[in-house]
Coordinates of C-alpha atoms (C1' of nucleotides) in Angstrom, one line a residue:
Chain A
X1 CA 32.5 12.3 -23.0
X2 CA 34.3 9.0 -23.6
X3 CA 35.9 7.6 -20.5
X4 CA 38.4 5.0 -20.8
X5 CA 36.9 1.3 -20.5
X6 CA 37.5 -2.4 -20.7
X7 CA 35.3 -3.4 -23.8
X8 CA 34.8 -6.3 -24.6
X9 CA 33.6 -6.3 -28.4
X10 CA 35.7 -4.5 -31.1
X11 CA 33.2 -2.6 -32.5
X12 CA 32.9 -0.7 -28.7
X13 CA 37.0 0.0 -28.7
X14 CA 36.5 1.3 -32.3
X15 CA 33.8 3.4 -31.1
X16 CA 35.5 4.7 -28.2
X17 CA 38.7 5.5 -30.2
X18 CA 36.5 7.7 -32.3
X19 CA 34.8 9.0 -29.8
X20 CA 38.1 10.0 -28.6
X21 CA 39.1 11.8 -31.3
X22 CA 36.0 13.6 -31.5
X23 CA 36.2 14.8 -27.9
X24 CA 39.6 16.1 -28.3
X25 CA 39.0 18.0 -31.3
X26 CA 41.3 16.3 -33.2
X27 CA 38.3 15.6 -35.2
X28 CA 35.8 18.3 -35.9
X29 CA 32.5 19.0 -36.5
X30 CA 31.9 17.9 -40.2
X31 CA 35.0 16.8 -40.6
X32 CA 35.3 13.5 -43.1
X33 CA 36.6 10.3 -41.1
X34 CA 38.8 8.2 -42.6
X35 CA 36.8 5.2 -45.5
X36 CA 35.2 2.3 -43.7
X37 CA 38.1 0.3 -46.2
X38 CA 40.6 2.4 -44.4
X39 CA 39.1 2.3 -40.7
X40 CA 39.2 -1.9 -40.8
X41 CA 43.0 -1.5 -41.6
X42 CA 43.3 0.7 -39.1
X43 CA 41.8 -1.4 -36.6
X44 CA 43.0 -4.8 -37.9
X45 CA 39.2 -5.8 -39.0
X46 CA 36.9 -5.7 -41.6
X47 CA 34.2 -3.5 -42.6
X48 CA 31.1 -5.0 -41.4
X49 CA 32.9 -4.6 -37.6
X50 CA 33.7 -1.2 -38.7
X51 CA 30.1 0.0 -40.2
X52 CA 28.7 -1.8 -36.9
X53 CA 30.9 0.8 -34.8
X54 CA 30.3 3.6 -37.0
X55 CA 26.0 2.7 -37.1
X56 CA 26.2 2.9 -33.1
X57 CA 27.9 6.3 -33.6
X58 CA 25.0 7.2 -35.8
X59 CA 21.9 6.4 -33.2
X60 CA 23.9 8.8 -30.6
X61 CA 24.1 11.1 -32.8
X62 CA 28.4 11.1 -32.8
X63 CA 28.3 10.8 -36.6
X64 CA 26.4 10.7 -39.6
X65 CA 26.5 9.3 -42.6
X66 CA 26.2 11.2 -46.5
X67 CA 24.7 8.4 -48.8
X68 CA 28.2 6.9 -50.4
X69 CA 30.0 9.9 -49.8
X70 CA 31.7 8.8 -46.4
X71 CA 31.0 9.4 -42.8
X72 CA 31.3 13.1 -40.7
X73 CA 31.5 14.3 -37.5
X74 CA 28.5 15.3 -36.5
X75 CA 27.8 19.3 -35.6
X76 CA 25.9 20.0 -31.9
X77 CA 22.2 19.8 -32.5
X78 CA 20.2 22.6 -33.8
X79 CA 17.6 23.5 -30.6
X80 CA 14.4 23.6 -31.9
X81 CA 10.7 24.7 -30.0
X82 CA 7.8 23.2 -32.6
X83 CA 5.2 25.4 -30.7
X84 CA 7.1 28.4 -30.8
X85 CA 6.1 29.4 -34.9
X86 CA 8.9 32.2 -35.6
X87 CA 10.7 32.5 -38.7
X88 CA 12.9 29.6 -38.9
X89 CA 15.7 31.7 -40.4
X90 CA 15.5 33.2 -37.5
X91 CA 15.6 30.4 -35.0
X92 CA 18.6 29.3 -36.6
X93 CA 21.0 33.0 -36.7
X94 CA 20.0 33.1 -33.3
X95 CA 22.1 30.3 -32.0
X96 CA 24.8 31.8 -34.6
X97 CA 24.5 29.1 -37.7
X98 CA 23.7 29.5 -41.0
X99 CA 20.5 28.5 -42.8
X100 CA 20.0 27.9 -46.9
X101 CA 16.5 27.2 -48.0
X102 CA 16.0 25.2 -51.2
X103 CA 12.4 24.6 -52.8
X104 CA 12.1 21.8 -54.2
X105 CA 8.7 21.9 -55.5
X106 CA 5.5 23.6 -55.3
X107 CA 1.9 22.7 -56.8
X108 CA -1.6 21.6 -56.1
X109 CA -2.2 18.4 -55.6
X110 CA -5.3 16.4 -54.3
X111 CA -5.6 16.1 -50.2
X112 CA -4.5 12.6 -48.8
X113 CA -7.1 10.9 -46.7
X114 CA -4.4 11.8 -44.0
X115 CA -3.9 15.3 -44.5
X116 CA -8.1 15.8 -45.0
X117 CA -7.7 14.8 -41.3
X118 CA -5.2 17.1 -40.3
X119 CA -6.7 19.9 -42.3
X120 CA -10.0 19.5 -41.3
X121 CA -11.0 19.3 -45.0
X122 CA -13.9 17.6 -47.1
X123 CA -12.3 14.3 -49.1
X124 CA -10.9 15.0 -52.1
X125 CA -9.9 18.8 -51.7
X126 CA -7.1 20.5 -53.0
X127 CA -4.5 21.5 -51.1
X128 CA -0.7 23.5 -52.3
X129 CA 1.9 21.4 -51.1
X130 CA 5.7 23.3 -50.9
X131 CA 8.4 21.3 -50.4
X132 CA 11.7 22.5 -49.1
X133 CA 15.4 21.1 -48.2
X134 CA 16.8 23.0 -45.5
X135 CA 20.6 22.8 -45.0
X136 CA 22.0 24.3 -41.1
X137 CA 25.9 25.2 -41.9
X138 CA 26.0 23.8 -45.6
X139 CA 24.6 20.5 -44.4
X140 CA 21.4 19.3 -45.3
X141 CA 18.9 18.4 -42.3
X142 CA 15.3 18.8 -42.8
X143 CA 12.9 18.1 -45.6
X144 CA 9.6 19.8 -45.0
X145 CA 6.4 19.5 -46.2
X146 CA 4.0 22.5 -46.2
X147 CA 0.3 22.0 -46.9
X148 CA -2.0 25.1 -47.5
X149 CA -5.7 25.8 -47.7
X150 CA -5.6 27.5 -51.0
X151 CA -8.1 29.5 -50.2
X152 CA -6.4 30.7 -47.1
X153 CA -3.2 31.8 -49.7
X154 CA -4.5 32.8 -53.1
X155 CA -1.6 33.0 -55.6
X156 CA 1.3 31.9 -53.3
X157 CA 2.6 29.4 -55.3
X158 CA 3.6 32.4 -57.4
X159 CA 5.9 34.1 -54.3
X160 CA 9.7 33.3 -53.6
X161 CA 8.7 30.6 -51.6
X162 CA 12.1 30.2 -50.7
X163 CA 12.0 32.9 -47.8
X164 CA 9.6 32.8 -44.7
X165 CA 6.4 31.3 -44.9
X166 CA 5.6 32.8 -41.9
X167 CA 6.5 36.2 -42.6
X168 CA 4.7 36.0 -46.3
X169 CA 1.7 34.6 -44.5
X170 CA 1.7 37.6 -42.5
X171 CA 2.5 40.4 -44.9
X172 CA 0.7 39.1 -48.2
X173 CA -2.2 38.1 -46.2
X174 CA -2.3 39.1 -42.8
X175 CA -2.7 35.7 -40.9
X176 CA -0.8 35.3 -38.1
X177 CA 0.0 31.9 -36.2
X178 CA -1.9 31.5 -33.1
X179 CA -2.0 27.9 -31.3
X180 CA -0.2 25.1 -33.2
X181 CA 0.1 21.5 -32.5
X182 CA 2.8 18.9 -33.1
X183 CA 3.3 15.4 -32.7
X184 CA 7.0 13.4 -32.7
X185 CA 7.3 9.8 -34.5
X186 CA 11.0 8.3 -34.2
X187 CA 10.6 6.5 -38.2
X188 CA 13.0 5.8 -41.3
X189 CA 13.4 7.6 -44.2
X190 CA 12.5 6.1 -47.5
X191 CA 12.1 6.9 -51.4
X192 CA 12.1 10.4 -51.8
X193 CA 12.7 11.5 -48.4
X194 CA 16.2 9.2 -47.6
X195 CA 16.9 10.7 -51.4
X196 CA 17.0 14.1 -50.1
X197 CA 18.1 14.2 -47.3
X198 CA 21.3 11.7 -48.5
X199 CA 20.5 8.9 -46.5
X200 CA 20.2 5.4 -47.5
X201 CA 16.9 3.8 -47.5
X202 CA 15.8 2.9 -44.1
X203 CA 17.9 5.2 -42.0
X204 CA 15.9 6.8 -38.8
X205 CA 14.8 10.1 -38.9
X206 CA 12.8 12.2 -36.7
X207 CA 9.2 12.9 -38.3
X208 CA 7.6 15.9 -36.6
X209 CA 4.1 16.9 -37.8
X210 CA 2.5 20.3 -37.2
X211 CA -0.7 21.8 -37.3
X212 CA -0.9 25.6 -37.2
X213 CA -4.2 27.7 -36.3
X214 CA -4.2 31.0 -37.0
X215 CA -4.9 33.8 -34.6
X216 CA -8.8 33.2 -34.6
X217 CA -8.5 29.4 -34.3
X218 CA -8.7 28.7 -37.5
X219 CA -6.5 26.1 -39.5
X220 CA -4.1 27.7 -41.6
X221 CA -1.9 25.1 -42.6
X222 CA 0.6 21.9 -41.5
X223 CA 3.6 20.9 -42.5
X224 CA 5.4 17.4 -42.0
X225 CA 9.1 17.8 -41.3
X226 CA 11.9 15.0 -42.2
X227 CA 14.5 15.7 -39.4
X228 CA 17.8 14.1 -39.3
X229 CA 17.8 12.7 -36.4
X230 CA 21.3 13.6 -35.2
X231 CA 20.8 17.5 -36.2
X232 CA 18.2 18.6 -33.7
X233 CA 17.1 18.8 -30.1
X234 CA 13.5 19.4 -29.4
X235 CA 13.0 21.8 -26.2
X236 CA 9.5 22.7 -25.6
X237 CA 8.9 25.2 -22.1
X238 CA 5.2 25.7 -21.3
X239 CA 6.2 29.1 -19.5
X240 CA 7.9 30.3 -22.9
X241 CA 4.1 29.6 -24.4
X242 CA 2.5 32.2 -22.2
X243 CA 4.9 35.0 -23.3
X244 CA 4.3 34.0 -26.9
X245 CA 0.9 33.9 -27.1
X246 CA 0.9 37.6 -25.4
X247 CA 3.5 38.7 -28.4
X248 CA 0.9 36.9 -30.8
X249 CA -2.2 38.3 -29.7
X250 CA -1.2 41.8 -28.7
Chain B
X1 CA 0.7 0.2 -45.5
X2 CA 3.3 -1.6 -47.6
X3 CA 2.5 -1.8 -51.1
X4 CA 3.7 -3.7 -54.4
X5 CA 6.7 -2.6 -55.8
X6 CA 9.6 -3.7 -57.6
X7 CA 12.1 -3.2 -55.7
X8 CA 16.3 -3.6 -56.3
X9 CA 17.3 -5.5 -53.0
X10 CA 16.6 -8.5 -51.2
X11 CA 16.7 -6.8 -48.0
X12 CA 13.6 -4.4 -49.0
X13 CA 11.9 -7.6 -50.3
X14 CA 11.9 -9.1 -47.4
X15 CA 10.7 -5.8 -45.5
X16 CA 7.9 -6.1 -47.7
X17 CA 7.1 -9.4 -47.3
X18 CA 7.0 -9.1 -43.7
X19 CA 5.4 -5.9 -43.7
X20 CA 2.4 -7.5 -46.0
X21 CA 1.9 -10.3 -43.1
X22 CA 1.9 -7.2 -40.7
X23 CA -0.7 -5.2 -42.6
X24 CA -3.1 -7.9 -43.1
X25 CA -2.9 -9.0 -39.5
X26 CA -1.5 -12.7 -40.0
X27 CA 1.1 -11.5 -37.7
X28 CA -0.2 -9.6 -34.7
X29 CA 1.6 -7.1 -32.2
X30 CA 3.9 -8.7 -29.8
X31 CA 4.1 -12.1 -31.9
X32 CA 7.3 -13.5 -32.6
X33 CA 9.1 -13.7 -35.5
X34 CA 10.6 -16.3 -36.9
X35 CA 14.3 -16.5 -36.2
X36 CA 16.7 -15.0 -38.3
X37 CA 18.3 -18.6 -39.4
X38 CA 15.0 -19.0 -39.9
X39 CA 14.0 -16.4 -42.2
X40 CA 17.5 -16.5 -43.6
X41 CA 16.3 -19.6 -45.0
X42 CA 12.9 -18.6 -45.9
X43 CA 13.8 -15.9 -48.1
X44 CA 17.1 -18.2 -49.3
X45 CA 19.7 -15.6 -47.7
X46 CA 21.9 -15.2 -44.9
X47 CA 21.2 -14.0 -41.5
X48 CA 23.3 -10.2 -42.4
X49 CA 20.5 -9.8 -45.0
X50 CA 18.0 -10.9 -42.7
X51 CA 19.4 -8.5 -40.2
X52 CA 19.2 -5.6 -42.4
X53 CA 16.0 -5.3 -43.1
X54 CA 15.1 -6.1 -39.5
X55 CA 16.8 -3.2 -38.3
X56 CA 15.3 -0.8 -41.0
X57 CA 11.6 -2.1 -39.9
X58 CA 12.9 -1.0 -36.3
X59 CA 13.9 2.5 -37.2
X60 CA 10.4 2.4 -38.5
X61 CA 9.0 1.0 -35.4
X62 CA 7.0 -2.1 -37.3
X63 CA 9.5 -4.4 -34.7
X64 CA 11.3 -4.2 -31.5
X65 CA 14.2 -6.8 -30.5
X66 CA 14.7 -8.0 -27.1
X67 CA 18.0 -8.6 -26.8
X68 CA 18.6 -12.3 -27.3
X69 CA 15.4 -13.1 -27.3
X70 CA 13.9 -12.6 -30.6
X71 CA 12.2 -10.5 -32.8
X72 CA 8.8 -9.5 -32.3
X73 CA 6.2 -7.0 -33.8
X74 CA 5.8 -3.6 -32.6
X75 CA 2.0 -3.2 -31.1
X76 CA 0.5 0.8 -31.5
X77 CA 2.5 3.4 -29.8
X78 CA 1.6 5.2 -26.7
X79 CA 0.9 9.0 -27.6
X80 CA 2.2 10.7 -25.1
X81 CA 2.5 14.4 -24.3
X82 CA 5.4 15.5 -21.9
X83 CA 3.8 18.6 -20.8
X84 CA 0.7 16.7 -19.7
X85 CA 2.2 15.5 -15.5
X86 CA -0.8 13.6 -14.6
X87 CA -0.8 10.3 -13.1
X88 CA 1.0 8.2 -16.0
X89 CA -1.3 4.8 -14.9
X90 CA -4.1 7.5 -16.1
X91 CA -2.7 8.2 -19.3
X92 CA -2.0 4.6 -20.1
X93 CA -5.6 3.6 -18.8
X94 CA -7.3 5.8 -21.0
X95 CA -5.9 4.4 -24.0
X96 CA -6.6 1.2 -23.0
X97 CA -3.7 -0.2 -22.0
X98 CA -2.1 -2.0 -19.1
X99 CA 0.7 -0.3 -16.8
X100 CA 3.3 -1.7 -15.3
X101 CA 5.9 -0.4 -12.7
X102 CA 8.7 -2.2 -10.8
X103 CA 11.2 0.1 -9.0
X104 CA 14.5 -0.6 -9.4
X105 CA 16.5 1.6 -6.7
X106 CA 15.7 4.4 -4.8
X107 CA 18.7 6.3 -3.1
X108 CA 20.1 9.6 -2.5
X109 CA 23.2 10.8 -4.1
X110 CA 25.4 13.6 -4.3
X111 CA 23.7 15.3 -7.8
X112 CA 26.2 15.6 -10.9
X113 CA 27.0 18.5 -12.5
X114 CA 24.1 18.2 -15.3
X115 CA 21.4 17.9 -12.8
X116 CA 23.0 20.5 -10.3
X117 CA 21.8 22.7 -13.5
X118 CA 18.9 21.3 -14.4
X119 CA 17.2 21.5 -10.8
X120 CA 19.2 24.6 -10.1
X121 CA 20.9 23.3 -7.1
X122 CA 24.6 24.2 -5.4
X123 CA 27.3 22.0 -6.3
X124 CA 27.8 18.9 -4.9
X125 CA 24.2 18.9 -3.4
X126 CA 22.2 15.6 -2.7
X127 CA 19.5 14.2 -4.5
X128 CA 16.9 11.3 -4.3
X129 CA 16.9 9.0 -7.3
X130 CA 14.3 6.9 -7.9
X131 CA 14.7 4.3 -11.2
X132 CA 11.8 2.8 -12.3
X133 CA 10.7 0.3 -15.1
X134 CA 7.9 0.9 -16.7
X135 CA 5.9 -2.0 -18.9
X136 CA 3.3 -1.0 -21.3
X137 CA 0.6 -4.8 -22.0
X138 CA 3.9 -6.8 -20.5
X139 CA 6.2 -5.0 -22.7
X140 CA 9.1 -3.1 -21.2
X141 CA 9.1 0.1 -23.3
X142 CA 10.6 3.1 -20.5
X143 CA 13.3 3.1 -17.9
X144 CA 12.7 6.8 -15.9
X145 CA 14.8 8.1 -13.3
X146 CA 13.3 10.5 -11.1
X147 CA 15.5 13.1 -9.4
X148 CA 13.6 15.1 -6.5
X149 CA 14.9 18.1 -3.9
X150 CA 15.3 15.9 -1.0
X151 CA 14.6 19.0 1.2
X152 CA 10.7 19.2 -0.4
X153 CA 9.7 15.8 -0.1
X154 CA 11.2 14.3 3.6
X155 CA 11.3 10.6 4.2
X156 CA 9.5 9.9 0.7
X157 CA 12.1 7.1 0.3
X158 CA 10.2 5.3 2.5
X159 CA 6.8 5.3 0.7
X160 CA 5.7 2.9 -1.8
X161 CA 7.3 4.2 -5.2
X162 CA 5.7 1.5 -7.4
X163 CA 2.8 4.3 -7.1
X164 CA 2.1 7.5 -8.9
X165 CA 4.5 10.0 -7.8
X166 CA 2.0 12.8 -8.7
X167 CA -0.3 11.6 -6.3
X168 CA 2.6 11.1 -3.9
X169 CA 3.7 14.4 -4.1
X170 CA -0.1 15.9 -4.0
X171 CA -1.3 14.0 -0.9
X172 CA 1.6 13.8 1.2
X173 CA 3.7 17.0 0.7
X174 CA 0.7 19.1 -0.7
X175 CA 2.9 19.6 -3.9
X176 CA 1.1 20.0 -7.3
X177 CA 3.0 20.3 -10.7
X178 CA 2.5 24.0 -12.6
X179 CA 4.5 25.0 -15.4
X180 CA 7.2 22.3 -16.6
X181 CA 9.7 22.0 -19.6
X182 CA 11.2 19.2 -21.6
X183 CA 13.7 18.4 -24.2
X184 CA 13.6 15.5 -26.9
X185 CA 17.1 14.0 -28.0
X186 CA 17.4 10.9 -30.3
X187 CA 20.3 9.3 -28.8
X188 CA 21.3 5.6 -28.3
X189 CA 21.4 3.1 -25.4
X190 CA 24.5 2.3 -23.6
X191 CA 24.9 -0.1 -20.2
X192 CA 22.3 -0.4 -17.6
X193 CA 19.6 1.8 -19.9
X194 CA 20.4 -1.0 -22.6
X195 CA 20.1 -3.4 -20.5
X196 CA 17.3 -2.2 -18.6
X197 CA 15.2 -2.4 -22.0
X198 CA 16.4 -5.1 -23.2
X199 CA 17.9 -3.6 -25.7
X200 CA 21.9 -4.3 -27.9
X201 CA 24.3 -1.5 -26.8
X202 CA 24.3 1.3 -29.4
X203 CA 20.4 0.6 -30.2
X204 CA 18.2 4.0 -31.0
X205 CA 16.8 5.7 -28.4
X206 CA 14.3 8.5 -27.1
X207 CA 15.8 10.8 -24.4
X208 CA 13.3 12.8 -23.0
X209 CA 14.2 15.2 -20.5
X210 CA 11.5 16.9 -18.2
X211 CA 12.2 19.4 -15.4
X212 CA 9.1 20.6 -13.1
X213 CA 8.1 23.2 -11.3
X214 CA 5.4 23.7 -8.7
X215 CA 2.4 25.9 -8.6
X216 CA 4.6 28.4 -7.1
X217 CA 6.9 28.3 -10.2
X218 CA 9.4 26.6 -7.7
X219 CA 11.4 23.5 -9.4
X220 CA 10.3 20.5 -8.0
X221 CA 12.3 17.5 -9.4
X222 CA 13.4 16.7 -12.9
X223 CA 13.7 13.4 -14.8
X224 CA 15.1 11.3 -17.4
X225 CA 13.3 9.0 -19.8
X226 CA 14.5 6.6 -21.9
X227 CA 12.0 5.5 -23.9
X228 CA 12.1 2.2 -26.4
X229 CA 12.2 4.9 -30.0
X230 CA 9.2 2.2 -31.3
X231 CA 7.0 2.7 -28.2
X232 CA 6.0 6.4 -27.9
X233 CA 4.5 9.1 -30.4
X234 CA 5.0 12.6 -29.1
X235 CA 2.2 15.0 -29.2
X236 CA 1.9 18.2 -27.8
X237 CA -0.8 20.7 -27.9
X238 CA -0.8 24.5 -27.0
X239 CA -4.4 24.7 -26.3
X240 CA -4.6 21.9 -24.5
X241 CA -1.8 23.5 -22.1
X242 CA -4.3 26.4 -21.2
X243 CA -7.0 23.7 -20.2
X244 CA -4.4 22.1 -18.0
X245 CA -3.7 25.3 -16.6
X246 CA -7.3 25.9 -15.5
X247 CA -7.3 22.6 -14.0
X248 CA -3.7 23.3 -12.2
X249 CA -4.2 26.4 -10.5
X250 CA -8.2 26.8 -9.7
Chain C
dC1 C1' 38.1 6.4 -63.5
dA2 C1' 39.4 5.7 -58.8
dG3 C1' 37.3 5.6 -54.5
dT4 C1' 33.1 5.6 -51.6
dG5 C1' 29.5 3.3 -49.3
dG6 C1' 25.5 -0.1 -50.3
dT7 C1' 24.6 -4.7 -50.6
dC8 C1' 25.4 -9.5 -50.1
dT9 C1' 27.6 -14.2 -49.4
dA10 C1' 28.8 -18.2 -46.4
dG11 C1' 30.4 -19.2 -43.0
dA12 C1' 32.2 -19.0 -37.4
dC13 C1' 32.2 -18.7 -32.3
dC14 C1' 30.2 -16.6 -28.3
dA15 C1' 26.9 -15.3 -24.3
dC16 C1' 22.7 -15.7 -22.9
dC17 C1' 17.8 -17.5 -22.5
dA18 C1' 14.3 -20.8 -22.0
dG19 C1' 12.8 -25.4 -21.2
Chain D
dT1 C1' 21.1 -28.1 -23.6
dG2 C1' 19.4 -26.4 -27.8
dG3 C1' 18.2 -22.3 -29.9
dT4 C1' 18.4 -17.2 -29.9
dG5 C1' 20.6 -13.1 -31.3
dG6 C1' 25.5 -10.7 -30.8
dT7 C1' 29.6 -10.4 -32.9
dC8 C1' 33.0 -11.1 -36.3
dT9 C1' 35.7 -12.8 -40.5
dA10 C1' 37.1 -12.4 -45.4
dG11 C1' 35.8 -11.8 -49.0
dA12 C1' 32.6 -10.0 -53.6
dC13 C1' 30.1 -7.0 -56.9
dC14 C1' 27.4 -2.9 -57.6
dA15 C1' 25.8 2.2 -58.0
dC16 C1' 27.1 6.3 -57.4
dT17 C1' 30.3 10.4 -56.4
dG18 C1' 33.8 13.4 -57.2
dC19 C1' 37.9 14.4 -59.5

DNA sequence: CAGTGGTCTAGACCACCAG
DNA sequence: TGGTGGTCTAGACCACTGC
């Protein structure tokens, strides 16, 4: 909440008018704020003191910002468990928002040095690579990379790869997720990924890596996700772990 | 690894210019950079250009300002897995790198209404806080504060805190961490965490959030960490956990 | 085509840090 | 005290969006 302060710096007292607003729910959740032209009127500056305000807004995760189509109020966080491998659809209608799933490409492409690591593969094998947008409540948040075994998933570059990997995993093939592995990197979004996910280049995002066994131990697959940063809250309970694992296994 | 492009603006030039000296070593971790009027001149701009590209190479984590001090570049994060409460010297140590800890106030206090949650406490009940600095090869990268039941640990204000407070809790209450749980938020710095770190107000940050319980499944103490976003990589295993758990409870 | 943010210029004054 | 980044001004042109 935004307490009333002396501050000395203009960008702060912008910030805190915002902030506000927002509080108050005079502004709401995805609502468009006023132009950064409009703001430094507003505030009797210019925009450079304004975009400074409105960037600090950003890191906390107050606003965000659609690549030159304005600046929103930013929706709660989406509360997200990396270990915990359940459809994501269903993650999301659980805490009673709405998910759309876009692919944006599928195909077979060479391993990267990288992802031979991850994989556990030979140099040089092939892997399928599906990429998907993923927009919570008409926004888009999360661009994720999945990378297959092909052998693991003959022919599933010819499913709807727009629904549930983990359920077509499970019902086309009958692999189930067992242990999985993440890791968190705090980076910035450039090329491709600030491009779809409407950020300008630069811009931090929240990369989260996976690596998902299946229930004999063996690798099935990982996935690198592009996370807004502002859109999600990872919560990760080692107690929740144990009744997973006896849902997975029984 | 930056590469040869063509790129439109000055600002991603000089990202890859600096990011070329980076890669090939001429600049090594925790060196200096030279100042913005500097490389405002350099690269025959002004210091707002200068700036941007800066701060995108800090949402990347390839350099970390100190507030008024300078620019410098970002040495190898520390991976670190939340779930994982032993000794955080040790996990420092073994990737061979130097720990340092200077406590900044220990106290009790009457708990607010977030932590009367988290640890599950009555309103209005007291707490110790402990707030500690953490320095990773000389670098401040973590400012933690530690909120404990005072009822568990009696007179533990008194110890040395500079100290593990695993092994605290182990040898002189007989209290051993089980089960815990923690939460990851991207936020951004604001007062006494900013300035703590050395950090401009509004700068990104990692909130992570870790509550703990005994091996009785009793909650134990809870704490806050506010990490430098360029210092840490995240990584969490699920088989791993079971290993702890061995180790934990036999 | 009007309006948006993205990028950039060429300065200025300030608080703070280090020598 | 000289140099650093922090903050701020008052503009400009551009690429792109959305009507």
């Amino acid at each position: 909440m935004a307490t009333i302060e002396r501050n000395t710096t203009l960008a702060a007292q912008i910030r805190q008018s915002l902030e506000m607003q927002i509080d108050s729910k005079l502004l709401q959740p995805g609502v468009k704020l006023p132009s950064e032209r409009e703001l430094s009127e507003l505030f009797d500056t210019t925009r450079t003191t304004v975009k400074e305000a409105l960037l600090a807004m950003e890191a906390e995760g107050r606003v965000y910002c659609e690549d030159r189509r304005g600046w929103f109020v930013a929706p709660p966080r989406l509360i997200y468990n990396p270990l915990y491998r359940s459809p994501f659809h269903q993650i999301v209608t659980e805490q009673k928002r709405q998910l759309e799933t876009l692919v944006l490409s599928s195909r077979t492409i060479v391993a990267t040095p990288t992802l031979c690591q991850e994989l556990a593969l030979p140099t040089l094998s092939r892997v399928n690579e599906v990429t998907r947008l993923r927009k919570l409540d008409g926004r888009v948040v999360l661009l994720a990379r999945h990378y297959l075994k092909p052998e693991r998933f003959p022919g599933i570059l010819e499913h709807d790869l727009s629904q549930s990997l983990t359920t077509l995993y499970e019902q086309q093939y009958g692999v189930r997720y067992g242990r999985s592995r993440f890791e968190i990197n705090p980076t910035a979004a450039w090329g491709e990924v600030a491009q779809a996910l409407m950020l300008t280049e630069g811009s931090p995002i929240l990369l989260i890596s996976c690596v998902n066994y299946d229930q004999h131990g063996e690798i099935i697959d990982c996935d690198h996700e592009y996370w807004r940063h502002d859109a999600v809250r990872i919560l990760v309970d080692s107690q929740e772990l144990e009744r997973m694992k006896a849902n997975t296994l029984l």
